[in-house]
CSV table of C-alpha atoms in Angstrom, one decimal:
chain,number,residue,atom,x,y,z
A,6,THR,CA,184.8,28.9,31.5
A,7,THR,CA,185.6,29.3,35.2
A,8,THR,CA,183.2,31.4,37.4
A,9,THR,CA,184.5,32.9,40.6
A,10,THR,CA,182.0,33.9,43.2
A,11,THR,CA,183.0,36.4,45.9
A,12,THR,CA,181.0,36.5,49.2
A,13,THR,CA,181.1,39.6,51.3
A,14,THR,CA,180.1,39.3,55.0
A,15,ILE,CA,178.7,42.4,56.6
A,16,THR,CA,178.7,42.5,60.4
A,17,VAL,CA,176.1,44.8,62.0
A,18,SER,CA,176.8,45.9,65.6
A,19,THR,CA,173.7,46.7,67.5
A,20,THR,CA,173.9,48.9,70.7
A,21,THR,CA,171.0,48.9,73.0
A,22,SER,CA,170.7,52.1,75.0
A,23,THR,CA,169.2,52.1,78.5
A,24,ASN,CA,167.9,55.2,80.1
A,25,LEU,CA,169.6,55.5,83.4
A,26,VAL,CA,167.6,56.7,86.3
A,27,HIS,CA,169.2,59.5,88.4
A,28,PRO,CA,170.1,58.4,91.9
A,29,PHE,CA,167.8,61.2,93.3
A,30,GLN,CA,164.8,59.9,91.3
A,31,ARG,CA,163.8,57.1,93.7
A,32,MET,CA,161.8,56.4,96.8
A,33,PHE,CA,163.3,57.8,100.1
A,34,GLU,CA,162.1,55.7,103.0
A,35,GLY,CA,161.0,57.9,105.8
A,36,TYR,CA,161.3,61.1,103.7
A,37,THR,CA,159.1,63.1,101.3
A,38,PRO,CA,160.7,64.9,98.3
A,39,LEU,CA,159.5,68.5,98.2
A,40,PHE,CA,161.7,69.9,95.4
A,41,TYR,CA,163.9,68.5,92.6
A,42,GLY,CA,166.7,70.5,91.0
A,43,THR,CA,168.0,70.1,87.4
A,44,LEU,CA,167.1,66.5,87.1
A,45,PRO,CA,165.8,64.8,83.8
A,46,ASN,CA,162.3,65.9,82.8
A,47,ASN,CA,162.0,68.4,85.7
A,48,LEU,CA,160.7,71.7,84.2
A,49,HIS,CA,160.8,73.7,87.4
A,50,PRO,CA,164.0,73.1,89.3
A,51,MET,CA,163.8,74.3,92.9
A,52,ARG,CA,165.4,73.7,96.2
A,53,PHE,CA,165.0,74.5,99.9
A,54,GLU,CA,165.8,78.1,100.5
A,55,ALA,CA,167.1,77.1,103.9
A,56,ALA,CA,170.0,75.3,102.3
A,57,PHE,CA,173.3,77.2,102.3
A,58,GLN,CA,172.1,79.3,105.3
A,59,GLU,CA,174.4,78.7,108.1
A,60,GLU,CA,171.8,79.2,110.8
A,61,ASN,CA,169.7,76.3,109.3
A,62,GLU,CA,172.4,73.8,108.5
A,63,ILE,CA,173.5,71.3,111.1
A,64,GLU,CA,176.2,69.8,109.1
A,65,VAL,CA,177.4,69.5,105.5
A,66,PHE,CA,179.6,66.6,104.3
A,67,THR,CA,180.3,64.3,101.4
A,68,VAL,CA,178.7,60.9,101.3
A,69,PRO,CA,179.3,57.9,99.1
A,70,THR,CA,175.6,57.1,98.6
A,71,VAL,CA,172.2,58.7,99.1
A,72,ASP,CA,171.4,56.2,101.9
A,73,VAL,CA,174.3,57.3,104.0
A,74,CYS,CA,172.9,60.9,104.0
A,75,LEU,CA,169.5,59.6,105.0
A,76,SER,CA,171.0,57.6,107.9
A,77,LYS,CA,172.8,60.7,109.2
A,78,CYS,CA,169.6,62.6,109.4
A,79,ASN,CA,167.8,59.6,111.0
A,80,VAL,CA,170.1,59.5,114.0
A,81,ASN,CA,170.0,63.3,114.5
A,82,GLN,CA,166.9,64.5,116.4
A,83,ASP,CA,167.4,68.1,115.3
A,84,CYS,CA,167.4,67.1,111.6
A,85,VAL,CA,164.0,67.9,110.0
A,86,GLY,CA,165.1,67.8,106.3
A,87,ILE,CA,167.8,67.2,103.8
A,88,PHE,CA,169.2,69.0,100.8
A,89,MET,CA,171.4,66.7,98.6
A,90,ARG,CA,173.3,67.9,95.5
A,91,VAL,CA,175.7,66.5,93.0
A,92,GLN,CA,179.0,68.3,92.9
A,93,ASP,CA,181.7,68.0,90.3
A,94,GLY,CA,179.8,65.4,88.4
A,95,ASP,CA,179.8,62.5,90.8
A,96,VAL,CA,180.3,63.7,94.4
A,97,ILE,CA,177.2,63.8,96.6
A,98,ARG,CA,177.0,66.6,99.2
A,99,CYS,CA,174.6,66.1,102.1
A,100,HIS,CA,173.2,69.1,103.9
A,101,LEU,CA,171.4,68.2,107.2
A,102,LEU,CA,168.8,71.0,108.0
A,103,SER,CA,167.4,72.0,111.4
A,104,ASN,CA,164.9,74.3,109.8
A,105,ILE,CA,163.3,74.1,106.4
A,106,LEU,CA,161.5,77.5,106.7
A,107,ASP,CA,158.0,75.9,106.3
A,108,GLY,CA,159.1,74.3,103.0
A,109,VAL,CA,159.8,77.6,101.2
A,110,GLY,CA,161.6,77.0,97.9
A,111,ILE,CA,163.6,79.0,95.4
A,112,ILE,CA,164.7,78.3,91.8
A,113,THR,CA,168.1,76.5,91.5
A,114,ASN,CA,170.5,75.3,88.8
A,115,SER,CA,171.8,72.6,91.1
A,116,GLU,CA,171.5,68.9,90.4
A,117,SER,CA,169.7,68.2,93.7
A,118,VAL,CA,166.8,67.0,95.8
A,119,SER,CA,165.1,68.6,98.9
A,120,LEU,CA,163.6,66.1,101.4
A,121,ILE,CA,161.4,66.6,104.4
A,122,LYS,CA,161.8,64.0,107.2
A,123,GLY,CA,158.5,62.1,107.5
A,124,ASN,CA,155.3,63.2,105.8
A,125,LEU,CA,154.5,66.6,104.4
A,126,PRO,CA,153.4,69.1,107.2
A,127,SER,CA,149.8,70.3,106.9
A,128,THR,CA,151.0,73.7,106.0
A,129,THR,CA,152.5,72.5,102.7
A,130,THR,CA,149.7,70.1,101.8
A,131,THR,CA,146.8,72.5,102.2
A,132,LEU,CA,145.0,72.8,98.9
A,133,VAL,CA,143.6,76.2,98.2
A,134,SER,CA,140.5,76.2,96.0
A,135,SER,CA,140.2,78.8,93.2
A,136,THR,CA,137.6,80.7,95.1
A,137,THR,CA,139.7,80.8,98.3
A,138,ALA,CA,142.8,81.7,96.3
A,139,TYR,CA,140.9,84.6,94.7
A,140,SER,CA,139.8,86.0,98.1
A,141,LEU,CA,143.3,85.5,99.4
A,142,PHE,CA,144.7,87.5,96.6
A,143,ASN,CA,142.3,90.4,97.4
A,144,GLU,CA,143.3,90.1,101.0
A,145,PHE,CA,146.9,90.6,100.0
A,146,CYS,CA,146.6,93.1,97.2
A,147,CYS,CA,144.1,95.8,98.0
A,148,ASN,CA,143.3,98.7,100.4
A,149,HIS,CA,146.5,98.8,102.5
A,150,GLY,CA,147.0,102.6,103.0
A,151,GLY,CA,150.5,103.6,103.8
A,152,TYR,CA,152.0,100.5,102.1
A,153,GLU,CA,152.9,99.7,98.5
A,154,PRO,CA,152.8,96.1,97.3
A,155,VAL,CA,156.2,95.4,95.6
A,156,TYR,CA,155.9,91.6,94.9
A,157,PHE,CA,153.2,88.9,95.0
A,158,GLY,CA,153.9,85.2,95.5
A,159,ASP,CA,152.4,82.1,94.0
A,160,PHE,CA,148.9,83.3,92.8
A,161,GLU,CA,147.2,82.4,89.5
A,162,GLU,CA,147.0,86.1,88.8
A,163,VAL,CA,150.8,86.5,89.0
A,164,ALA,CA,153.0,85.4,86.1
A,165,GLN,CA,156.3,85.6,88.0
A,166,PRO,CA,155.9,85.0,91.8
A,167,GLN,CA,158.5,86.8,93.8
A,168,ARG,CA,159.2,88.1,97.3
A,169,PHE,CA,161.7,90.3,99.1
A,170,LYS,CA,165.1,88.7,99.2
A,171,ALA,CA,165.6,90.2,102.7
A,172,ALA,CA,162.9,87.9,104.1
A,173,PHE,CA,164.2,84.8,106.0
A,174,ASN,CA,167.5,86.6,106.6
A,175,VAL,CA,168.1,87.1,110.3
A,176,ASP,CA,170.1,90.2,109.6
A,177,TYR,CA,167.1,92.0,108.3
A,178,GLU,CA,164.1,90.5,110.2
A,179,ILE,CA,162.9,92.4,113.3
A,180,THR,CA,160.3,89.9,114.4
A,181,ILE,CA,158.2,87.0,112.9
A,182,THR,CA,154.7,86.7,114.3
A,183,THR,CA,151.5,85.0,113.5
A,184,VAL,CA,148.5,87.1,112.6
A,185,SER,CA,144.9,86.5,111.4
A,186,LEU,CA,144.8,89.3,108.8
A,187,VAL,CA,147.3,90.9,106.5
A,188,VAL,CA,146.4,94.4,107.8
A,189,ASP,CA,147.4,93.2,111.3
A,190,CYS,CA,150.9,92.7,110.0
A,191,LEU,CA,151.0,96.1,108.5
A,192,GLY,CA,149.8,97.6,111.7
A,193,GLN,CA,152.8,96.0,113.5
A,194,CYS,CA,155.1,97.6,111.0
A,195,SER,CA,153.5,101.0,111.4
A,196,ALA,CA,154.1,100.8,115.2
A,197,ASP,CA,157.8,100.1,114.7
A,198,GLU,CA,160.0,103.0,113.5
A,199,LEU,CA,162.7,100.5,112.4
A,200,CYS,CA,160.3,98.7,110.1
A,201,MET,CA,160.8,99.5,106.4
A,202,GLY,CA,158.4,96.8,105.0
A,203,VAL,CA,156.8,93.4,105.5
A,204,PHE,CA,156.8,90.0,104.0
A,205,VAL,CA,153.4,88.3,104.7
A,206,ARG,CA,152.8,84.6,103.8
A,207,TYR,CA,149.7,82.4,104.0
A,208,LYS,CA,149.9,79.3,106.2
A,209,SER,CA,146.3,78.2,106.6
A,210,GLU,CA,142.8,79.6,107.0
A,211,SER,CA,143.1,82.9,109.0
A,212,VAL,CA,146.7,82.2,109.8
A,213,PHE,CA,149.5,84.4,108.2
A,214,ARG,CA,153.1,84.7,109.1
A,215,CYS,CA,154.3,88.3,109.4
A,216,HIS,CA,157.9,89.2,108.8
A,217,LEU,CA,158.9,92.8,109.8
A,218,LEU,CA,162.0,93.9,107.9
A,219,ASN,CA,164.4,96.7,108.8
A,220,ASN,CA,166.1,96.5,105.4
A,221,LEU,CA,164.5,95.8,102.0
A,222,LEU,CA,167.9,95.6,100.2
A,223,GLY,CA,166.7,98.2,97.7
A,224,GLY,CA,163.6,96.2,97.0
A,225,GLU,CA,165.5,93.3,95.5
A,226,GLY,CA,163.4,90.2,94.9
A,227,ILE,CA,163.7,86.5,94.3
A,228,SER,CA,161.4,83.8,93.0
A,229,THR,CA,159.2,82.1,95.5
A,230,ASN,CA,156.5,79.4,95.7
A,231,SER,CA,154.9,80.9,98.8
A,232,ILE,CA,151.4,82.4,98.8
A,233,SER,CA,152.6,85.8,99.9
A,234,ALA,CA,153.0,89.5,99.4
A,235,SER,CA,155.9,91.9,100.0
A,236,PHE,CA,155.0,95.5,101.0
A,237,SER,CA,157.2,98.5,101.4
A,238,LYS,CA,156.2,101.2,103.9
A,239,VAL,CA,155.4,104.4,102.1
A,240,THR,CA,157.5,107.3,103.6
A,241,SER,CA,155.9,110.4,102.2
A,242,THR,CA,157.7,113.7,102.1
A,243,ARG,CA,155.6,116.7,101.4
A,244,SER,CA,157.2,119.5,99.4
A,245,SER,CA,155.6,122.8,98.5
A,246,THR,CA,156.0,125.3,95.7
A,247,THR,CA,154.8,128.9,96.4
A,248,ILE,CA,153.1,130.7,93.5
A,249,THR,CA,152.8,134.5,93.9
A,250,THR,CA,150.2,136.5,92.0
A,251,PRO,CA,149.4,140.2,92.3
A,252,SER,CA,146.5,139.7,94.7
A,253,THR,CA,147.0,136.2,96.2
A,254,THR,CA,149.7,133.8,97.4
A,255,THR,CA,148.8,130.2,96.8
A,256,THR,CA,150.7,127.2,98.2
A,257,VAL,CA,150.4,124.2,95.9
A,258,SER,CA,151.4,120.9,97.4
A,259,THR,CA,153.3,118.6,95.2
A,260,PHE,CA,152.4,115.6,97.5
A,261,ASN,CA,150.3,113.0,95.7
A,262,PRO,CA,146.9,113.1,97.4
A,263,PHE,CA,146.3,109.4,96.5
A,264,ASP,CA,149.5,108.2,97.9
A,265,GLY,CA,149.1,105.9,101.0
A,266,ILE,CA,145.4,106.6,101.4
A,267,SER,CA,142.7,104.0,102.0
A,268,TYR,CA,139.1,104.7,100.9
A,269,PRO,CA,136.4,103.3,103.2
A,270,GLY,CA,133.5,101.8,101.2
A,271,TYR,CA,135.6,101.7,98.0
A,272,THR,CA,138.1,99.4,96.4
A,273,SER,CA,141.1,100.6,94.6
A,274,ILE,CA,141.3,99.0,91.2
A,275,PHE,CA,144.5,100.5,89.8
A,276,PHE,CA,147.6,102.0,91.3
A,277,TRP,CA,150.4,103.7,89.4
A,278,SER,CA,154.0,103.4,90.6
A,279,SER,CA,157.3,102.1,89.3
A,280,GLU,CA,157.2,99.3,91.9
A,281,TRP,CA,153.6,98.3,91.3
A,282,GLN,CA,154.3,98.0,87.6
A,283,ARG,CA,156.3,94.8,88.5
A,284,ASN,CA,152.9,93.2,89.2
A,285,SER,CA,150.9,94.9,86.6
A,286,ASN,CA,149.5,91.6,85.4
A,287,ALA,CA,147.7,91.5,88.7
A,288,PHE,CA,145.7,94.8,88.2
A,289,GLN,CA,142.6,93.3,86.6
A,290,SER,CA,142.1,90.8,89.5
A,291,CYS,CA,142.6,93.3,92.3
A,292,VAL,CA,138.8,94.0,92.9
């Protein structure tokens, strides 16, 4: 009897995967990353709002590497920050910025990084304690007769921080000044007939930046990371209806008596308007 033995050889191919690091996820000598876009593991993609604004961009060009973009900013005294983005899958676009708008950011779907030249400025590294933030929210939210809050910025009390889209647009800004109180900013708007509303943002203790706006773009808003509030000026128009009875004639005003009024010694807890409903999650904290 003859026995035949068959041997089968099985070759197993093993592939070792390596997680590649994105070229923007690295150290940038002489620069501080402030925002990352749609990079791996980044849950909150943002970028400099100043990017793509012609008045803030020195130059925009394609570079072969990240370091070339950094070197371009290094030799330009006017360059205070960089916005870099990946275009068409593998092309790096380099935006040199002369103004980063105090580090204000907006949500983005770009594969990008926003860099400040040098260390973070004190205005962006200021840590606000919960107690201070609470008092700041009250400073922004309440008792501003003649003005209606439309948006609030990055407060714990606000689920979706937003601001007027018109802010930071030179076509709609009348002036930008520094004030010590929010009410001082509103007073400036009241004194200017062209002013339709204001965007007020916190910079440091008792320091606010006041943007007077001549156009609110219909109240259109965008996301923001600024500690801020956007107010529209209330333009009240009184209308009357005359009711005639056999013995008396009574004029009933259809003007809302609570509209645009401040109450000395009292704090308004709730307001009711279509605009204010956008920030209804803030009602319970406005005390």
